[in-house]
Short mmCIF file of C-alpha atoms in Angstrom, two decimals:
data_model
loop_
_atom_site.label_atom_id
_atom_site.label_comp_id
_atom_site.label_asym_id
_atom_site.label_seq_id
_atom_site.Cartn_x
_atom_site.Cartn_y
_atom_site.Cartn_z
CA UNK A 233 68.70 163.50 129.09
CA UNK A 234 68.71 167.22 128.78
CA UNK A 235 71.37 167.78 126.88
CA UNK A 236 70.22 165.51 124.20
CA UNK A 237 66.93 166.85 124.32
CA UNK A 238 68.46 170.05 123.28
CA UNK A 239 69.89 168.85 120.49
CA UNK A 240 66.93 167.18 118.92
CA UNK A 241 65.01 170.37 119.67
CA UNK A 242 67.66 171.85 117.69
CA UNK A 243 67.63 169.84 114.99
CA UNK A 244 63.06 169.67 114.69
CA UNK A 245 63.20 173.59 114.19
CA UNK A 246 66.39 173.56 112.32
CA UNK A 247 65.22 171.20 109.65
CA UNK A 248 61.48 169.60 109.93
CA UNK A 249 59.54 172.45 111.49
CA UNK A 250 57.81 174.42 108.46
CA UNK A 251 59.81 171.92 106.40
CA UNK A 252 63.11 173.77 106.21
CA UNK A 253 64.85 170.65 104.78
CA UNK A 254 63.12 171.66 101.12
CA UNK A 255 63.85 174.77 101.70
CA UNK A 256 67.62 174.17 102.61
CA UNK A 257 67.27 171.71 99.00
CA UNK A 258 65.62 174.63 96.93
CA UNK A 259 68.59 176.58 98.36
CA UNK A 260 71.02 174.01 96.83
CA UNK A 261 69.28 174.07 93.62
CA UNK A 262 69.59 177.71 93.30
CA UNK A 263 73.49 177.41 94.21
CA UNK A 264 73.98 174.92 92.15
CA UNK A 265 71.76 176.41 88.64
CA UNK A 266 73.55 179.25 89.49
CA UNK A 267 77.32 177.02 89.26
CA UNK A 268 76.24 175.73 86.34
CA UNK A 269 74.89 178.40 84.14
CA UNK A 270 78.16 181.10 84.76
CA UNK A 271 80.96 177.97 84.38
CA UNK A 272 79.13 177.44 80.91
CA UNK A 273 79.06 181.12 80.14
CA UNK A 274 82.75 181.51 81.82
CA UNK A 275 84.21 178.24 79.82
CA UNK A 276 82.50 179.92 76.01
CA UNK A 277 83.93 183.61 77.21
CA UNK A 278 86.80 182.50 78.37
CA UNK A 279 87.93 180.37 75.50
CA UNK A 280 87.21 183.33 73.19
CA UNK A 281 88.96 185.89 75.30
CA UNK A 282 92.07 183.40 75.33
CA UNK A 283 92.00 182.93 71.68
CA UNK A 284 91.98 186.70 70.59
CA UNK A 285 94.79 186.80 73.50
CA UNK A 286 97.26 184.17 72.66
CA UNK A 287 96.98 185.03 68.86
CA UNK A 288 97.93 188.50 69.41
CA UNK A 289 100.83 186.90 71.53
CA UNK A 290 102.28 184.67 68.92
CA UNK A 291 101.42 186.57 66.09
CA UNK A 292 101.50 190.38 66.63
CA UNK A 293 103.39 191.31 69.79
CA UNK A 294 107.15 193.12 69.05
CA UNK A 295 105.65 193.46 65.69
CA UNK A 296 104.20 196.32 62.95
CA UNK A 297 100.64 195.64 61.86
CA UNK A 298 100.75 194.66 58.48
CA UNK A 299 97.37 193.93 57.28
CA UNK A 300 93.53 195.61 58.15
CA UNK A 301 92.58 192.22 60.05
CA UNK A 302 95.82 192.52 62.18
CA UNK A 303 94.58 196.35 63.31
CA UNK A 304 90.91 194.19 64.50
CA UNK A 305 93.37 192.07 66.30
CA UNK A 306 95.33 194.65 67.64
CA UNK A 307 91.66 196.45 68.76
CA UNK A 308 89.96 193.00 70.12
CA UNK A 309 93.37 192.82 72.69
CA UNK A 310 93.48 195.73 74.03
CA UNK A 311 89.43 194.82 74.74
CA UNK A 312 90.04 191.79 75.87
CA UNK A 313 93.13 192.86 78.64
CA UNK A 314 91.31 195.93 79.78
CA UNK A 315 88.56 193.59 80.70
CA UNK A 316 90.37 190.58 82.22
CA UNK A 317 91.75 193.54 84.52
CA UNK A 318 88.26 195.39 85.60
CA UNK A 319 86.79 191.97 86.48
CA UNK A 320 90.18 190.80 88.23
CA UNK A 321 90.44 194.38 89.85
CA UNK A 322 87.10 194.28 91.48
CA UNK A 323 85.42 192.41 93.79
CA UNK A 324 82.59 189.94 92.46
CA UNK A 325 79.58 190.77 95.04
CA UNK A 326 80.11 194.33 93.74
CA UNK A 327 79.94 193.01 90.24
CA UNK A 328 76.92 191.19 91.12
CA UNK A 329 75.49 194.27 92.74
CA UNK A 330 76.47 196.25 89.79
CA UNK A 331 74.30 193.96 87.52
CA UNK A 332 71.35 193.67 89.83
CA UNK A 333 71.03 197.45 90.44
CA UNK A 334 72.06 199.39 87.46
CA UNK A 335 72.16 196.87 84.89
CA UNK A 336 69.31 195.38 85.32
CA UNK A 337 67.46 198.14 87.02
CA UNK A 338 64.70 198.29 85.42
CA UNK A 339 63.61 194.31 85.75
CA UNK A 340 65.45 193.61 88.89
CA UNK A 341 65.90 189.83 87.36
CA UNK A 342 68.53 188.35 89.94
CA UNK A 343 68.72 184.75 88.91
CA UNK A 344 69.82 186.32 85.34
CA UNK A 345 71.86 189.04 86.86
CA UNK A 346 73.99 186.57 88.60
CA UNK A 347 74.20 184.19 85.84
CA UNK A 348 76.01 186.76 83.89
CA UNK A 349 77.64 188.30 86.53
CA UNK A 350 79.36 184.84 87.72
CA UNK A 351 79.88 183.76 84.52
CA UNK A 352 81.65 186.99 83.00
CA UNK A 353 83.87 187.08 86.41
CA UNK A 354 85.26 183.14 86.18
CA UNK A 355 85.43 184.00 82.44
CA UNK A 356 88.54 186.67 82.79
CA UNK A 357 90.50 183.92 85.13
CA UNK A 358 89.63 180.75 82.43
CA UNK A 359 91.05 182.98 79.66
CA UNK A 360 94.11 183.36 81.91
CA UNK A 361 94.55 180.18 82.39
CA UNK A 362 93.61 178.96 79.30
CA UNK A 363 96.07 181.06 77.84
CA UNK A 364 99.01 180.14 79.76
CA UNK A 365 97.95 176.88 78.57
CA UNK A 366 98.47 177.63 75.03
CA UNK A 367 101.57 178.97 75.70
CA UNK A 368 102.90 176.69 77.69
CA UNK A 369 103.16 174.18 74.55
CA UNK A 370 106.10 174.03 72.85
CA UNK A 371 106.53 176.19 70.12
CA UNK A 372 108.07 173.21 67.91
CA UNK A 373 104.10 171.93 67.67
CA UNK A 374 103.09 175.26 66.20
CA UNK A 375 105.37 174.98 63.97
CA UNK A 376 105.08 171.52 62.87
CA UNK A 377 101.59 172.08 61.93
CA UNK A 378 101.66 175.62 60.51
CA UNK A 379 104.84 173.35 57.94
CA UNK A 380 102.28 170.44 57.05
CA UNK A 381 100.29 173.35 55.53
CA UNK A 382 97.51 173.18 58.45
CA UNK A 383 96.23 176.97 59.40
CA UNK A 384 96.54 179.12 62.21
CA UNK A 385 92.69 177.33 63.18
CA UNK A 386 93.03 174.28 62.72
CA UNK A 387 96.53 174.37 63.98
CA UNK A 388 94.92 175.29 67.41
CA UNK A 389 91.91 172.83 66.91
CA UNK A 390 94.41 169.61 65.94
CA UNK A 391 97.56 170.44 67.81
CA UNK A 392 97.84 172.76 70.48
CA UNK A 393 94.02 173.42 72.43
CA UNK A 394 94.14 169.17 73.03
CA UNK A 395 97.41 169.17 74.30
CA UNK A 396 96.76 172.49 76.34
CA UNK A 397 93.16 171.37 77.68
CA UNK A 398 95.06 168.42 79.16
CA UNK A 399 97.54 170.88 81.05
CA UNK A 400 95.19 173.72 82.54
CA UNK A 401 92.42 170.44 83.55
CA UNK A 402 93.67 170.92 87.77
CA UNK A 403 93.53 174.99 86.93
CA UNK A 404 90.36 175.21 85.27
CA UNK A 405 88.96 172.56 88.26
CA UNK A 406 90.24 174.53 90.92
CA UNK A 407 88.42 178.05 89.34
CA UNK A 408 85.29 175.86 89.56
CA UNK A 409 85.48 175.14 93.15
CA UNK A 410 86.04 178.64 93.70
CA UNK A 411 83.32 179.23 91.94
CA UNK A 412 81.04 177.11 93.57
CA UNK A 413 82.08 179.17 96.71
CA UNK A 414 81.37 182.11 95.44
CA UNK A 415 78.15 181.83 94.60
CA UNK A 416 76.92 182.19 98.19
CA UNK A 417 77.23 185.73 97.83
CA UNK A 418 74.11 185.18 95.46
CA UNK A 419 72.00 186.95 98.72
CA UNK A 420 73.14 190.10 98.02
CA UNK A 421 70.74 190.14 94.81
CA UNK A 422 67.33 189.02 96.53
CA UNK A 423 68.39 185.05 95.77
CA UNK A 424 67.49 182.62 97.90
CA UNK A 425 70.65 179.95 97.25
CA UNK A 426 72.32 177.58 100.03
CA UNK A 427 73.90 180.64 102.22
CA UNK A 428 71.02 182.82 101.90
CA UNK A 429 68.40 179.68 103.20
CA UNK A 430 70.73 178.60 105.73
CA UNK A 431 71.38 181.80 107.46
CA UNK A 432 67.37 183.17 106.84
CA UNK A 433 66.91 179.49 109.23
CA UNK A 434 69.11 180.63 111.61
CA UNK A 435 67.76 183.95 112.57
CA UNK A 436 64.27 182.54 112.57
CA UNK A 437 65.10 179.67 114.63
CA UNK A 438 67.98 181.61 116.53
CA UNK A 439 69.69 177.77 116.02
CA UNK A 440 73.31 179.19 114.46
CA UNK A 441 74.52 175.35 115.02
CA UNK A 442 72.89 173.46 112.57
CA UNK A 443 72.17 175.51 109.66
CA UNK A 444 75.41 176.52 109.57
CA UNK A 445 77.34 173.50 110.00
CA UNK A 446 74.85 171.91 107.66
CA UNK A 447 74.99 174.33 104.83
CA UNK A 448 78.93 173.99 104.81
CA UNK A 449 78.55 170.34 104.79
CA UNK A 450 77.03 170.79 101.65
CA UNK A 451 79.35 172.69 99.74
CA UNK A 452 82.28 170.80 100.99
CA UNK A 453 80.24 167.80 99.98
CA UNK A 454 79.61 169.22 96.26
CA UNK A 455 83.37 170.71 96.26
CA UNK A 456 84.30 166.63 97.11
CA UNK A 457 81.97 165.18 94.36
CA UNK A 458 84.03 168.44 92.09
CA UNK A 459 87.16 167.07 92.26
CA UNK A 460 86.44 163.44 92.11
CA UNK A 461 85.21 163.92 88.70
CA UNK A 462 88.38 166.14 87.69
CA UNK A 463 90.89 163.73 89.04
CA UNK A 464 89.01 160.49 87.24
CA UNK A 465 88.99 162.63 84.11
CA UNK A 466 92.48 163.99 84.65
CA UNK A 467 93.43 160.14 84.56
CA UNK A 468 91.73 158.83 81.28
CA UNK A 469 92.98 161.74 79.60
CA UNK A 470 96.80 160.79 81.33
CA UNK A 471 96.13 157.85 79.64
CA UNK A 472 95.02 157.88 76.37
CA UNK A 473 98.80 158.99 75.55
CA UNK A 474 101.55 158.34 77.53
CA UNK B 954 110.77 184.49 35.33
CA UNK B 955 111.47 180.98 35.82
CA UNK B 956 113.17 177.70 34.06
CA UNK B 957 111.33 174.75 33.94
CA UNK B 958 113.43 172.98 36.18
CA UNK B 959 114.08 175.11 38.79
CA UNK B 960 112.03 174.79 42.04
CA UNK B 961 112.68 177.09 44.40
CA UNK B 962 114.59 180.51 43.70
CA UNK B 963 115.36 183.22 46.21
CA UNK B 964 115.84 186.98 45.39
CA UNK B 965 117.73 189.03 48.13
CA UNK B 966 116.96 187.53 50.28
CA UNK B 967 117.08 189.61 54.35
CA UNK B 968 116.29 188.61 57.64
CA UNK B 969 116.40 190.81 61.11
CA UNK B 970 115.72 189.78 64.23
CA UNK B 971 114.80 193.93 65.80
CA UNK B 972 118.52 194.91 64.74
CA UNK B 973 120.17 191.92 64.49
CA UNK B 974 120.92 190.90 60.66
CA UNK B 975 120.60 187.33 60.52
CA UNK B 976 120.09 187.34 56.32
CA UNK B 977 122.25 190.04 54.82
CA UNK B 978 120.82 189.27 50.72
CA UNK B 979 120.96 185.34 49.83
CA UNK B 980 120.45 184.04 46.61
CA UNK B 981 119.97 180.61 45.36
CA UNK B 982 118.71 178.63 42.58
CA UNK B 983 117.53 175.01 43.80
CA UNK B 984 116.96 172.47 41.12
CA UNK B 985 114.40 169.74 41.00
CA UNK B 986 116.29 166.58 42.05
CA UNK B 987 119.22 168.65 43.79
CA UNK B 988 120.05 167.89 47.28
CA UNK B 989 121.26 171.19 48.40
CA UNK B 990 123.55 171.03 51.85
CA UNK B 991 123.74 173.79 53.82
CA UNK B 992 126.97 174.45 56.05
CA UNK B 993 127.89 177.40 58.03
CA UNK B 994 129.10 177.80 62.13
CA UNK B 995 125.69 177.68 64.48
CA UNK B 996 124.65 181.92 64.30
CA UNK B 997 125.62 182.25 61.21
CA UNK B 998 121.99 181.90 59.47
CA UNK B 999 121.95 178.76 57.77
CA UNK B 1000 118.95 177.70 59.92
CA UNK B 1001 117.33 180.63 59.23
CA UNK B 1002 117.92 180.69 56.07
CA UNK B 1003 115.96 177.19 56.20
CA UNK B 1004 112.90 178.46 57.83
CA UNK B 1005 112.57 181.17 55.84
CA UNK B 1006 111.79 178.63 52.73
CA UNK B 1007 108.74 177.64 53.46
CA UNK B 1008 108.27 180.73 56.09
CA UNK B 1009 108.52 180.17 59.09
CA UNK B 1010 110.38 182.88 59.38
CA UNK B 1011 109.18 185.68 57.30
CA UNK B 1012 111.81 187.29 55.27
CA UNK B 1013 111.93 191.00 55.55
CA UNK B 1014 112.80 191.91 52.17
CA UNK B 1015 113.41 189.88 49.11
CA UNK B 1016 111.48 187.25 47.12
CA UNK B 1017 111.13 183.47 47.44
CA UNK B 1018 109.70 181.83 44.31
CA UNK B 1019 108.38 178.09 44.69
CA UNK B 1020 107.26 176.42 41.35
CA UNK B 1021 107.10 179.86 40.15
CA UNK B 1022 104.79 181.80 42.87
CA UNK B 1023 106.52 184.13 44.85
CA UNK B 1024 105.33 183.10 48.21
CA UNK B 1025 106.52 186.63 50.18
CA UNK B 1026 103.63 188.01 48.55
CA UNK B 1027 100.68 188.41 51.39
CA UNK B 1028 98.01 187.84 48.92
CA UNK B 1029 98.83 183.87 48.20
CA UNK B 1030 98.01 181.68 51.67
CA UNK B 1031 100.83 180.07 52.25
CA UNK B 1032 99.13 176.84 53.45
CA UNK B 1033 98.89 175.67 49.61
CA UNK B 1034 102.16 175.91 49.17
CA UNK B 1035 103.65 174.45 52.97
CA UNK B 1036 101.75 171.29 51.87
CA UNK B 1037 104.14 171.33 48.77
CA UNK B 1038 106.97 171.26 51.16
CA UNK B 1039 108.07 168.65 53.99
CA UNK B 1040 110.06 170.07 57.26
CA UNK B 1041 111.83 167.82 59.04
CA UNK B 1042 112.97 169.57 62.44
CA UNK B 1043 115.95 168.91 65.12
CA UNK B 1044 114.09 168.54 68.00
CA UNK B 1045 111.08 165.51 65.81
CA UNK B 1046 107.84 167.84 67.18
CA UNK B 1047 106.16 164.94 66.67
CA UNK B 1048 102.84 165.26 68.06
CA UNK B 1049 102.64 163.59 71.69
CA UNK B 1050 99.22 163.16 71.69
CA UNK B 1051 98.79 161.30 68.93
CA UNK B 1052 99.05 157.51 67.61
CA UNK B 1053 102.93 157.62 65.01
CA UNK B 1054 99.84 156.44 62.76
CA UNK B 1055 97.68 159.86 63.64
CA UNK B 1056 100.88 161.99 63.21
CA UNK B 1057 100.86 160.64 59.53
CA UNK B 1058 97.10 160.41 58.32
CA UNK B 1059 95.92 163.78 60.03
CA UNK B 1060 97.79 166.23 57.19
CA UNK B 1061 96.20 164.02 54.35
CA UNK B 1062 93.24 163.20 55.62
CA UNK B 1063 92.29 166.96 56.39
CA UNK B 1064 94.27 168.72 53.91
CA UNK B 1065 94.29 166.24 51.15
CA UNK B 1066 91.09 165.10 51.54
CA UNK B 1067 91.94 161.31 51.26
CA UNK B 1068 89.70 159.05 53.29
CA UNK B 1069 90.85 157.31 56.37
CA UNK B 1070 91.77 154.30 54.43
CA UNK B 1071 93.96 155.28 51.34
CA UNK B 1072 95.68 157.58 54.10
CA UNK B 1073 96.11 154.90 56.21
CA UNK B 1074 97.66 152.47 53.93
CA UNK B 1075 99.69 155.11 52.74
CA UNK B 1076 101.47 155.86 55.54
CA UNK B 1077 101.39 152.33 56.59
CA UNK B 1078 103.66 151.77 53.13
CA UNK B 1079 106.21 154.70 54.79
CA UNK B 1080 106.70 153.46 57.76
CA UNK B 1081 107.47 150.38 56.11
CA UNK B 1082 110.23 151.86 54.20
CA UNK B 1083 111.12 152.78 57.19
CA UNK B 1084 110.82 149.98 59.04
CA UNK B 1085 108.94 151.62 61.43
CA UNK B 1086 105.21 149.40 60.50
CA UNK B 1087 104.80 147.86 63.88
CA UNK B 1088 105.05 150.86 65.63
CA UNK B 1089 101.90 152.67 63.97
CA UNK B 1090 99.96 152.35 67.30
CA UNK B 1091 102.47 153.76 69.61
CA UNK B 1092 103.12 157.28 70.67
CA UNK B 1093 105.66 159.33 70.11
CA UNK B 1094 106.99 159.28 73.71
CA UNK B 1095 107.52 155.77 73.39
CA UNK B 1096 110.03 156.00 70.81
CA UNK B 1097 113.89 156.09 70.71
CA UNK B 1098 114.82 159.81 69.05
CA UNK B 1099 116.18 158.16 65.54
CA UNK B 1100 112.26 156.33 65.39
CA UNK B 1101 111.00 159.60 65.85
CA UNK B 1102 113.10 161.26 63.78
CA UNK B 1103 112.80 158.83 61.05
CA UNK B 1104 108.60 159.01 62.04
CA UNK B 1105 108.91 162.99 61.69
CA UNK B 1106 110.55 162.62 58.03
CA UNK B 1107 107.57 159.82 56.71
CA UNK B 1108 105.28 162.49 58.65
CA UNK B 1109 106.14 164.96 55.93
CA UNK B 1110 106.70 162.92 53.07
CA UNK B 1111 102.55 161.63 54.11
CA UNK B 1112 101.78 164.77 52.23
CA UNK B 1113 103.56 164.28 48.93
CA UNK B 1114 105.81 167.00 49.20
CA UNK B 1115 108.46 167.88 45.86
CA UNK B 1116 110.96 169.35 48.67
CA UNK B 1117 112.23 168.32 51.50
CA UNK B 1118 113.77 170.63 53.91
CA UNK B 1119 116.20 169.29 56.63
CA UNK B 1120 116.87 171.64 59.80
CA UNK B 1121 119.95 169.99 61.48
CA UNK B 1122 117.93 166.37 61.74
CA UNK B 1123 120.89 165.02 63.50
CA UNK B 1124 121.77 166.80 65.34
CA UNK B 1125 119.18 166.25 68.21
CA UNK B 1126 120.05 162.48 68.48
CA UNK B 1127 122.36 160.17 70.19
CA UNK B 1128 125.57 158.98 68.13
CA UNK B 1129 124.55 155.96 67.73
CA UNK B 1130 121.24 156.91 66.16
CA UNK B 1131 122.46 159.06 63.94
CA UNK B 1132 123.16 156.41 61.32
CA UNK B 1133 119.83 154.84 60.63
CA UNK B 1134 118.26 158.98 60.32
CA UNK B 1135 120.85 159.51 56.67
CA UNK B 1136 120.17 155.99 55.91
CA UNK B 1137 116.80 157.33 55.00
CA UNK B 1138 117.82 160.72 53.69
CA UNK B 1139 120.14 159.53 51.96
CA UNK B 1140 117.38 156.61 50.31
CA UNK B 1141 115.25 159.29 49.47
CA UNK B 1142 117.62 161.60 47.32
CA UNK B 1143 118.72 158.12 45.58
CA UNK B 1144 114.56 158.47 44.94
CA UNK B 1145 115.23 162.01 43.83
CA UNK B 1146 113.49 164.01 46.13
CA UNK B 1147 114.46 167.46 45.83
CA UNK B 1148 115.66 168.45 49.38
CA UNK B 1149 117.49 171.44 51.16
CA UNK B 1150 119.64 170.34 54.19
CA UNK B 1151 121.33 172.42 57.57
CA UNK B 1152 123.44 169.93 58.95
CA UNK B 1153 126.87 169.07 60.14
CA UNK B 1154 127.20 166.12 58.76
CA UNK B 1155 130.43 166.17 56.57
CA UNK B 1156 130.27 162.76 55.42
CA UNK B 1157 126.34 162.95 54.23
CA UNK B 1158 127.11 166.32 52.67
CA UNK B 1159 129.95 164.85 50.27
CA UNK B 1160 128.13 161.74 49.51
CA UNK B 1161 125.02 162.74 48.47
CA UNK B 1162 124.91 166.54 48.48
CA UNK B 1163 124.65 167.80 44.85
CA UNK B 1164 125.41 171.44 45.62
CA UNK B 1165 127.30 172.87 48.68
CA UNK B 1166 126.62 175.95 50.79
CA UNK B 1167 128.83 177.75 52.81
CA UNK B 1168 126.65 180.62 55.07
CA UNK B 1169 128.95 182.71 56.91
CA UNK B 1170 127.47 185.99 58.75
CA UNK B 1171 124.52 186.05 56.59
CA UNK B 1172 126.05 185.73 53.09
CA UNK B 1173 126.79 182.52 51.15
CA UNK B 1174 130.36 182.34 50.80
CA UNK B 1175 131.35 179.53 48.87
CA UNK B 1176 129.06 177.22 47.03
CA UNK B 1177 129.95 174.38 44.62
CA UNK B 1178 129.29 170.97 44.05
CA UNK B 1179 130.74 168.41 46.63
CA UNK B 1180 134.39 167.22 45.42
CA UNK B 1181 135.45 171.10 44.56
CA UNK B 1182 133.93 171.83 47.50
CA UNK B 1183 135.23 169.89 49.75
CA UNK B 1184 138.77 169.42 47.32
CA UNK B 1185 139.19 173.05 46.60
CA UNK B 1186 137.52 175.71 49.17
CA UNK B 1187 138.71 178.78 48.25
CA UNK B 1188 137.71 181.61 50.75
CA UNK B 1189 139.98 181.20 53.38
CA UNK B 1190 136.72 181.33 55.68
CA UNK B 1191 135.78 178.51 54.98
CA UNK B 1192 139.24 176.77 54.85
CA UNK B 1193 139.26 177.47 58.41
CA UNK B 1194 135.62 175.95 58.69
CA UNK B 1195 136.76 172.62 57.54
CA UNK B 1196 139.52 172.35 59.16
CA UNK B 1197 137.72 172.40 62.27
CA UNK B 1198 134.81 170.32 61.56
CA UNK B 1199 136.89 167.59 59.17
#
């Protein structure tokens, strides 16, 4: 009886006292918010970078620049390459702290710093995923579209990206699953995300089991929901053709 | 610059890939209504020649005049001219994520600004012509090779081109499907379409071609009407080639 009583007591301390379940809920909110905004930034910025990189690969690689726009593309490609190298080559928690303590040093906007650094981090990975998807489409598709008379942009829009998107969906989904969990370092810049709240409850209550297991389970459930949605989307896209 | 009847004029066309010279100065004229058949061994440059005509390959030097306009000039908008040059590929290259009908109507709707009704009516008429009207709502992966190639031909025709370029259109087909595709091409030639065809089908060349061109090592070695070309080949290289393929 003693054993069950102590479990009940731990449970109460973790969730009920001081309305700690509400704190966990608000931590979950912060985690979801950062993930959503960062994912949006990651998709938009990642797509732009992928467009630059794959346009360069297809039109200029191994060729000389002939038009002024060729030089612009070359410079843009260099910048994108540099960006991807730096972002992928450094830990996201360092990027987050640089954003918070250096870039946002005066305002200390933790949440904005988190949006930007997780978003920019994700963009580098999304860019490479999208680029690999574009490059995986048979060159004949590109040629067929161009020979009908579509320009480069329309060819991308109507022919290449719709096919590439279906191919990269699993990899893209994986990237967002990783992103959800990466946001768990947001506590470094004074944000009270899910991980931070869990750890705070642990230190206040001296109870490790319930807070940490609960936090782990919540992450797991988010990821399960995300996987389920992705699988559904994949199946829908597969059914739209054969 | 060109007489009224010349549709395409190729002037000293050269193309290199890196250090490899593939085309070494090709000169040719294609008149309206001509069916030019280009033959030659693999690696001779015949496909590269064809792909230069609509600038899928950028020539290293030389000019290509299409309807009097030098399309190798950077300042022109090549996309406008490509609309007038239909192209059919060895590997069909249908858009797999679209239905057959959508494959046919995408270009006319987006580029020629046809309404959906117009484009679909025209597409159905073309599909009917090649006997595939019942497959309008199928996806390319549900079709046989011969069907895919016939769709690819009418997809190009849907843009109302002035010339049709064929890059070995039957080479990727199972033997029993070659006939149905050649039949469509013959019909097209009978209707007066200007065509440039790279092929290994000598029977087709003899029957439909008006101008046969033999390309070897990047130059046109011999050229002439089919009767003379096949009955009385002059160059030893052409004689050797014909003895292997006929």
